[in-house]
Amino acid sequence: IGSEEHREALDNCALIISSQADNYVVNYFGEHSDWKKKFVFLQHGVTLHDLSAWLNFKNISLFVTTTNEEWESIVSPQSHYRFDDKVVKLLGMPRHDKLLTMNQPEKIILIAPTWRKYLSTKEIDKREFLESEYSRCWSALINSPELYDLIQKYGYRIVFVPHPNMRQFLDYMECPDYVRVFNYKQESLQEVIARACILITDYSSLAFEMALLCKSVIYYQFDVNCFYAPGMHTYRKGYFSYVDNGFGEVVTDAKQLIEILNNYLLNSCQPPQKYQLRMRNCFPFRDGKNSERVFSEIEKLVTLQRL
């Protein structure tokens, strides 16, 4: 990115196809250069929050969705999005095709927090980060003696996947030797998901990847009362309710979390029937043809462009 070859290719292309919709992808040259190209938005996760305030300013020609509820939340007349069903297509996420073939669960507990907007300011320092509720709660969990006792008792390993924005603060956190920190530059997140048995997250859409593979999820939402407050994040609360639609129990304190995790490990991390049903009903496609459907729709865009 940034090379002369990249700039020339981007300047001359007819379509931009990406899982990202940030300006460095779609508006690289500024001055709304993205509006001169057709943009295919593959998405990098199932949209469960309301991202309309951000995405409505993008010139999206094909908007790929994965679940019926996600598609409906965007094209519905009641939604805040400006896109209709001519642009938003229910096709399935392309990378899910490979994920389904990779599924080989091992005794791995995946811990993957999302990020918080209030920690993204340039002025925040080491002390402020360590004193934040976010840092204190996640640090306390991965250093918990009770968590260590559980993995020793049941023979599990822990992989901690920090949000990319969290990497700059990792050196500040004490991470015990028995917790392996995921390295984005050297590892594949798809492979880690394929090998994990259970996910502990707060609000991450990674839970949908686990649900696709019918694997267990626990939501640790210690700040649920303020998470959607104005200024706390870049999006608004969407159609998805973690309690009514989620793929696992929602807990607000570490003690609850350890108790529920113990029950899961005791039962080889099998999701309860209630959540298995939600997982099965969530995805209309598990046929390995998501990429084929997306490619077909892109071909239609190319054909229209030539006419």
Short mmCIF file of C-alpha atoms in Angstrom, two decimals:
data_model
loop_
_atom_site.label_atom_id
_atom_site.label_comp_id
_atom_site.label_asym_id
_atom_site.label_seq_id
_atom_site.Cartn_x
_atom_site.Cartn_y
_atom_site.Cartn_z
CA ILE A 1 0.00 0.00 0.00
CA GLY A 2 1.29 3.43 -0.93
CA SER A 3 3.64 2.12 -3.61
CA GLU A 4 3.55 3.50 -7.12
CA GLU A 5 2.16 0.18 -8.36
CA HIS A 6 -0.65 0.32 -5.80
CA ARG A 7 -1.52 3.94 -6.61
CA GLU A 8 -1.56 3.27 -10.35
CA ALA A 9 -3.75 0.17 -9.98
CA LEU A 10 -6.16 2.01 -7.69
CA ASP A 11 -6.31 5.02 -9.98
CA ASN A 12 -7.15 2.91 -13.05
CA CYS A 13 -9.41 0.22 -11.56
CA ALA A 14 -13.14 0.02 -12.30
CA LEU A 15 -14.04 -1.70 -9.02
CA ILE A 16 -12.70 -1.67 -5.48
CA ILE A 17 -13.46 -4.95 -3.68
CA SER A 18 -12.63 -5.00 0.02
CA SER A 19 -13.67 -6.22 3.45
CA GLN A 20 -12.82 -2.72 4.73
CA ALA A 21 -14.64 0.55 4.02
CA ASP A 22 -12.18 2.97 5.60
CA ASN A 23 -10.94 5.98 3.65
CA TYR A 24 -7.48 4.48 3.15
CA VAL A 25 -9.21 1.82 1.01
CA VAL A 26 -12.08 3.59 -0.75
CA ASN A 27 -11.01 7.24 -0.67
CA TYR A 28 -7.24 6.91 -0.85
CA PHE A 29 -6.73 9.96 -3.06
CA GLY A 30 -9.21 12.14 -1.18
CA GLU A 31 -11.79 14.45 -2.73
CA HIS A 32 -14.35 11.61 -2.69
CA SER A 33 -12.38 9.58 -5.19
CA ASP A 34 -14.39 6.57 -4.01
CA TRP A 35 -17.50 7.97 -5.74
CA LYS A 36 -15.76 7.53 -9.11
CA LYS A 37 -15.45 3.75 -8.62
CA LYS A 38 -17.85 0.92 -7.94
CA PHE A 39 -17.18 -0.36 -4.43
CA VAL A 40 -17.97 -3.94 -3.38
CA PHE A 41 -18.13 -4.11 0.41
CA LEU A 42 -17.46 -7.71 1.49
CA GLN A 43 -17.50 -6.80 5.20
CA HIS A 44 -15.05 -8.22 7.73
CA GLY A 45 -17.71 -9.35 10.18
CA VAL A 46 -21.46 -9.69 10.47
CA THR A 47 -22.94 -6.25 11.17
CA LEU A 48 -24.87 -6.35 14.43
CA HIS A 49 -24.66 -2.68 15.44
CA ASP A 50 -26.06 0.32 13.56
CA LEU A 51 -23.22 1.57 11.34
CA SER A 52 -25.41 3.80 9.18
CA ALA A 53 -23.83 7.06 10.37
CA TRP A 54 -20.52 5.81 8.94
CA LEU A 55 -21.54 3.70 5.93
CA ASN A 56 -24.18 6.04 4.51
CA PHE A 57 -21.35 8.27 3.29
CA LYS A 58 -19.81 5.42 1.28
CA ASN A 59 -20.57 4.85 -2.40
CA ILE A 60 -21.36 1.13 -2.07
CA SER A 61 -22.47 -0.67 -5.23
CA LEU A 62 -22.69 -4.13 -3.65
CA PHE A 63 -23.13 -4.60 0.10
CA VAL A 64 -22.63 -8.26 1.11
CA THR A 65 -24.62 -9.57 4.08
CA THR A 66 -24.55 -12.97 5.77
CA THR A 67 -27.68 -13.45 7.91
CA ASN A 68 -31.36 -12.72 7.28
CA GLU A 69 -31.56 -10.42 10.29
CA GLU A 70 -28.49 -8.46 9.18
CA TRP A 71 -29.89 -8.01 5.66
CA GLU A 72 -33.30 -6.96 7.00
CA SER A 73 -31.76 -4.45 9.42
CA ILE A 74 -30.13 -2.60 6.51
CA VAL A 75 -32.85 -2.69 3.81
CA SER A 76 -35.84 -2.28 6.09
CA PRO A 77 -37.79 0.99 5.60
CA GLN A 78 -37.41 1.55 9.34
CA SER A 79 -33.59 1.38 9.20
CA HIS A 80 -31.25 4.37 9.24
CA TYR A 81 -29.36 3.11 6.17
CA ARG A 82 -29.81 4.64 2.72
CA PHE A 83 -29.20 1.36 0.83
CA ASP A 84 -31.94 -0.80 -0.71
CA ASP A 85 -32.16 -4.45 -1.75
CA LYS A 86 -30.69 -3.66 -5.18
CA VAL A 87 -27.39 -2.93 -3.42
CA VAL A 88 -27.62 -5.05 -0.26
CA LYS A 89 -27.51 -8.76 -1.08
CA LEU A 90 -27.82 -11.80 1.16
CA LEU A 91 -24.91 -13.87 -0.18
CA GLY A 92 -22.86 -15.04 2.81
CA MET A 93 -19.37 -13.92 3.78
CA PRO A 94 -16.78 -15.35 1.34
CA ARG A 95 -14.23 -16.29 4.01
CA HIS A 96 -16.81 -18.46 5.76
CA ASP A 97 -16.45 -21.02 2.95
CA LYS A 98 -12.92 -21.85 4.00
CA LEU A 99 -13.64 -21.54 7.72
CA LEU A 100 -16.18 -24.36 7.49
CA THR A 101 -13.55 -26.68 5.99
CA MET A 102 -10.91 -25.73 8.59
CA ASN A 103 -12.91 -26.61 11.69
CA GLN A 104 -10.74 -28.81 13.96
CA PRO A 105 -11.49 -27.86 17.57
CA GLU A 106 -8.85 -28.34 20.25
CA LYS A 107 -8.89 -27.54 23.95
CA ILE A 108 -8.45 -23.81 23.37
CA ILE A 109 -10.27 -20.95 25.09
CA LEU A 110 -10.32 -17.83 22.94
CA ILE A 111 -10.52 -14.47 24.75
CA ALA A 112 -11.22 -11.61 22.31
CA PRO A 113 -12.35 -8.19 23.57
CA THR A 114 -13.59 -5.40 21.34
CA TRP A 115 -12.34 -1.82 21.72
CA ARG A 116 -13.66 1.39 23.26
CA LYS A 117 -13.65 4.76 21.52
CA TYR A 118 -12.75 6.63 24.71
CA LEU A 119 -9.39 4.81 24.77
CA SER A 120 -8.48 5.92 21.24
CA THR A 121 -7.45 9.49 22.01
CA LYS A 122 -3.83 10.37 21.37
CA GLU A 123 -3.50 11.91 24.83
CA ILE A 124 -4.19 8.71 26.79
CA ASP A 125 -1.12 7.45 28.62
CA LYS A 126 -0.07 4.25 30.38
CA ARG A 127 -1.58 5.23 33.71
CA GLU A 128 -4.93 6.21 32.24
CA PHE A 129 -5.17 2.98 30.27
CA LEU A 130 -4.28 0.79 33.26
CA GLU A 131 -6.82 2.60 35.43
CA SER A 132 -9.64 2.25 32.89
CA GLU A 133 -12.41 -0.22 33.65
CA TYR A 134 -11.66 -1.90 30.34
CA SER A 135 -8.04 -2.63 31.23
CA ARG A 136 -8.78 -3.59 34.82
CA CYS A 137 -11.53 -6.08 33.94
CA TRP A 138 -9.71 -7.86 31.12
CA SER A 139 -6.40 -7.90 32.96
CA ALA A 140 -8.08 -9.31 36.07
CA LEU A 141 -9.66 -12.07 34.00
CA ILE A 142 -6.54 -13.29 32.22
CA ASN A 143 -4.59 -13.14 35.50
CA SER A 144 -7.36 -14.76 37.52
CA PRO A 145 -6.22 -17.65 39.79
CA GLU A 146 -9.67 -19.19 39.25
CA LEU A 147 -9.18 -19.17 35.48
CA TYR A 148 -5.75 -20.75 35.88
CA ASP A 149 -7.24 -23.45 38.12
CA LEU A 150 -9.87 -24.25 35.47
CA ILE A 151 -7.41 -24.70 32.61
CA GLN A 152 -5.21 -26.86 34.83
CA LYS A 153 -8.16 -28.97 35.92
CA TYR A 154 -9.57 -29.55 32.42
CA GLY A 155 -6.41 -29.35 30.33
CA TYR A 156 -7.22 -26.26 28.24
CA ARG A 157 -5.03 -23.54 26.74
CA ILE A 158 -5.83 -19.82 26.48
CA VAL A 159 -5.28 -17.63 23.43
CA PHE A 160 -5.78 -13.92 24.03
CA VAL A 161 -6.72 -11.94 20.89
CA PRO A 162 -6.41 -8.24 21.68
CA HIS A 163 -8.23 -5.81 19.41
CA PRO A 164 -5.72 -4.26 16.94
CA ASN A 165 -6.16 -0.89 18.68
CA MET A 166 -5.11 -2.50 21.95
CA ARG A 167 -1.70 -3.61 20.70
CA GLN A 168 -0.03 -0.32 21.60
CA PHE A 169 -0.95 -0.93 25.26
CA LEU A 170 -0.05 -4.63 25.49
CA ASP A 171 3.36 -3.95 27.01
CA TYR A 172 1.60 -2.21 29.89
CA MET A 173 -0.51 -5.24 30.79
CA GLU A 174 0.79 -8.18 32.75
CA CYS A 175 0.06 -11.30 30.76
CA PRO A 176 0.81 -14.61 32.50
CA ASP A 177 2.91 -17.26 30.80
CA TYR A 178 -0.04 -19.62 30.42
CA VAL A 179 -1.87 -17.08 28.21
CA ARG A 180 -0.63 -16.94 24.62
CA VAL A 181 -1.11 -13.56 22.93
CA PHE A 182 -2.23 -13.80 19.31
CA ASN A 183 0.13 -12.19 16.80
CA TYR A 184 -1.70 -10.59 13.85
CA LYS A 185 1.43 -10.40 11.71
CA GLN A 186 2.42 -14.05 12.07
CA GLU A 187 -0.86 -15.93 12.55
CA SER A 188 -4.22 -16.44 10.89
CA LEU A 189 -7.26 -15.48 12.96
CA GLN A 190 -9.35 -17.94 10.92
CA GLU A 191 -7.07 -20.78 12.01
CA VAL A 192 -7.32 -19.82 15.67
CA ILE A 193 -11.12 -19.66 15.45
CA ALA A 194 -11.16 -23.06 13.72
CA ARG A 195 -9.13 -24.59 16.56
CA ALA A 196 -10.90 -22.94 19.50
CA CYS A 197 -13.63 -24.64 21.51
CA ILE A 198 -15.12 -21.61 23.23
CA LEU A 199 -15.00 -17.82 22.90
CA ILE A 200 -15.11 -15.25 25.67
CA THR A 201 -15.83 -11.79 24.29
CA ASP A 202 -17.78 -8.69 25.16
CA TYR A 203 -19.44 -7.44 21.97
CA SER A 204 -17.29 -8.84 19.13
CA SER A 205 -18.82 -10.14 15.90
CA LEU A 206 -16.30 -13.00 16.16
CA ALA A 207 -19.12 -14.72 18.01
CA PHE A 208 -20.78 -15.22 14.61
CA GLU A 209 -17.76 -17.18 13.39
CA MET A 210 -18.04 -19.42 16.44
CA ALA A 211 -21.79 -19.77 15.83
CA LEU A 212 -21.18 -20.75 12.22
CA LEU A 213 -19.09 -23.64 13.57
CA CYS A 214 -21.61 -24.33 16.39
CA LYS A 215 -19.09 -23.51 19.12
CA SER A 216 -19.73 -22.04 22.56
CA VAL A 217 -19.70 -18.33 23.39
CA ILE A 218 -19.80 -16.36 26.63
CA TYR A 219 -20.37 -12.58 26.57
CA TYR A 220 -18.53 -10.72 29.34
CA GLN A 221 -20.20 -7.28 29.38
CA PHE A 222 -18.96 -5.55 32.51
CA ASP A 223 -19.76 -2.09 31.07
CA VAL A 224 -23.12 -2.88 29.46
CA ASN A 225 -24.81 0.06 31.20
CA CYS A 226 -22.60 2.62 29.48
CA PHE A 227 -21.33 0.89 26.32
CA TYR A 228 -23.91 2.48 24.03
CA ALA A 229 -23.81 5.88 25.69
CA PRO A 230 -23.15 8.85 23.33
CA GLY A 231 -19.46 9.21 22.56
CA MET A 232 -18.53 5.79 23.91
CA HIS A 233 -18.30 4.18 20.47
CA THR A 234 -18.52 4.84 16.74
CA TYR A 235 -21.87 3.10 16.31
CA ARG A 236 -25.34 2.89 17.77
CA LYS A 237 -27.24 -0.05 19.19
CA GLY A 238 -28.61 -2.13 16.33
CA TYR A 239 -31.13 -4.93 15.80
CA PHE A 240 -29.07 -7.53 17.66
CA SER A 241 -29.83 -8.27 21.30
CA TYR A 242 -27.11 -10.26 23.06
CA VAL A 243 -29.68 -11.65 25.49
CA ASP A 244 -32.43 -12.49 22.97
CA ASN A 245 -30.31 -13.27 19.88
CA GLY A 246 -26.85 -14.05 21.25
CA PHE A 247 -25.09 -17.40 21.11
CA GLY A 248 -24.29 -17.76 24.80
CA GLU A 249 -24.82 -16.42 28.29
CA VAL A 250 -24.36 -12.71 29.01
CA VAL A 251 -22.51 -12.02 32.27
CA THR A 252 -21.48 -8.77 33.94
CA ASP A 253 -18.93 -9.88 36.51
CA ALA A 254 -15.94 -12.20 36.59
CA LYS A 255 -17.38 -14.52 39.24
CA GLN A 256 -20.39 -15.32 37.03
CA LEU A 257 -18.07 -15.83 34.09
CA ILE A 258 -15.86 -18.35 35.89
CA GLU A 259 -18.89 -20.32 37.10
CA ILE A 260 -20.39 -20.57 33.61
CA LEU A 261 -17.01 -21.34 32.03
CA ASN A 262 -16.55 -24.19 34.52
CA ASN A 263 -19.88 -25.67 33.40
CA TYR A 264 -18.88 -25.46 29.76
CA LEU A 265 -15.48 -27.07 30.32
CA LEU A 266 -17.12 -29.78 32.42
CA ASN A 267 -19.33 -30.61 29.41
CA SER A 268 -16.58 -30.51 26.75
CA CYS A 269 -17.70 -27.03 25.68
CA GLN A 270 -20.93 -28.20 24.07
CA PRO A 271 -23.35 -25.28 23.57
CA PRO A 272 -26.71 -25.72 25.33
CA GLN A 273 -29.60 -26.65 23.03
CA LYS A 274 -31.04 -23.13 23.29
CA TYR A 275 -27.94 -21.64 21.69
CA GLN A 276 -27.42 -24.48 19.22
CA LEU A 277 -30.87 -23.70 17.82
CA ARG A 278 -30.00 -20.01 17.43
CA MET A 279 -26.74 -20.92 15.69
CA ARG A 280 -28.47 -23.25 13.23
CA ASN A 281 -31.19 -20.72 12.43
CA CYS A 282 -28.83 -17.77 12.05
CA PHE A 283 -27.09 -18.70 8.79
CA PRO A 284 -29.10 -19.36 5.63
CA PHE A 285 -25.95 -20.61 3.86
CA ARG A 286 -23.54 -23.30 5.00
CA ASP A 287 -23.04 -24.74 1.53
CA GLY A 288 -19.52 -23.44 0.83
CA LYS A 289 -20.78 -21.30 -2.08
CA ASN A 290 -20.67 -17.81 -0.58
CA SER A 291 -17.69 -16.84 -2.74
CA GLU A 292 -19.46 -18.15 -5.83
CA ARG A 293 -22.57 -16.06 -5.09
CA VAL A 294 -20.52 -12.92 -4.43
CA PHE A 295 -18.46 -13.44 -7.59
CA SER A 296 -21.64 -13.82 -9.63
CA GLU A 297 -22.98 -10.50 -8.32
CA ILE A 298 -19.67 -8.79 -9.09
CA GLU A 299 -19.85 -10.11 -12.64
CA LYS A 300 -23.27 -8.47 -12.99
CA LEU A 301 -21.77 -5.14 -11.90
CA VAL A 302 -19.01 -5.47 -14.48
CA THR A 303 -21.55 -6.31 -17.21
CA LEU A 304 -23.68 -3.28 -16.34
CA GLN A 305 -20.60 -1.09 -16.39
CA ARG A 306 -19.77 -2.20 -19.92
CA LEU A 307 -23.24 -1.48 -21.28
#
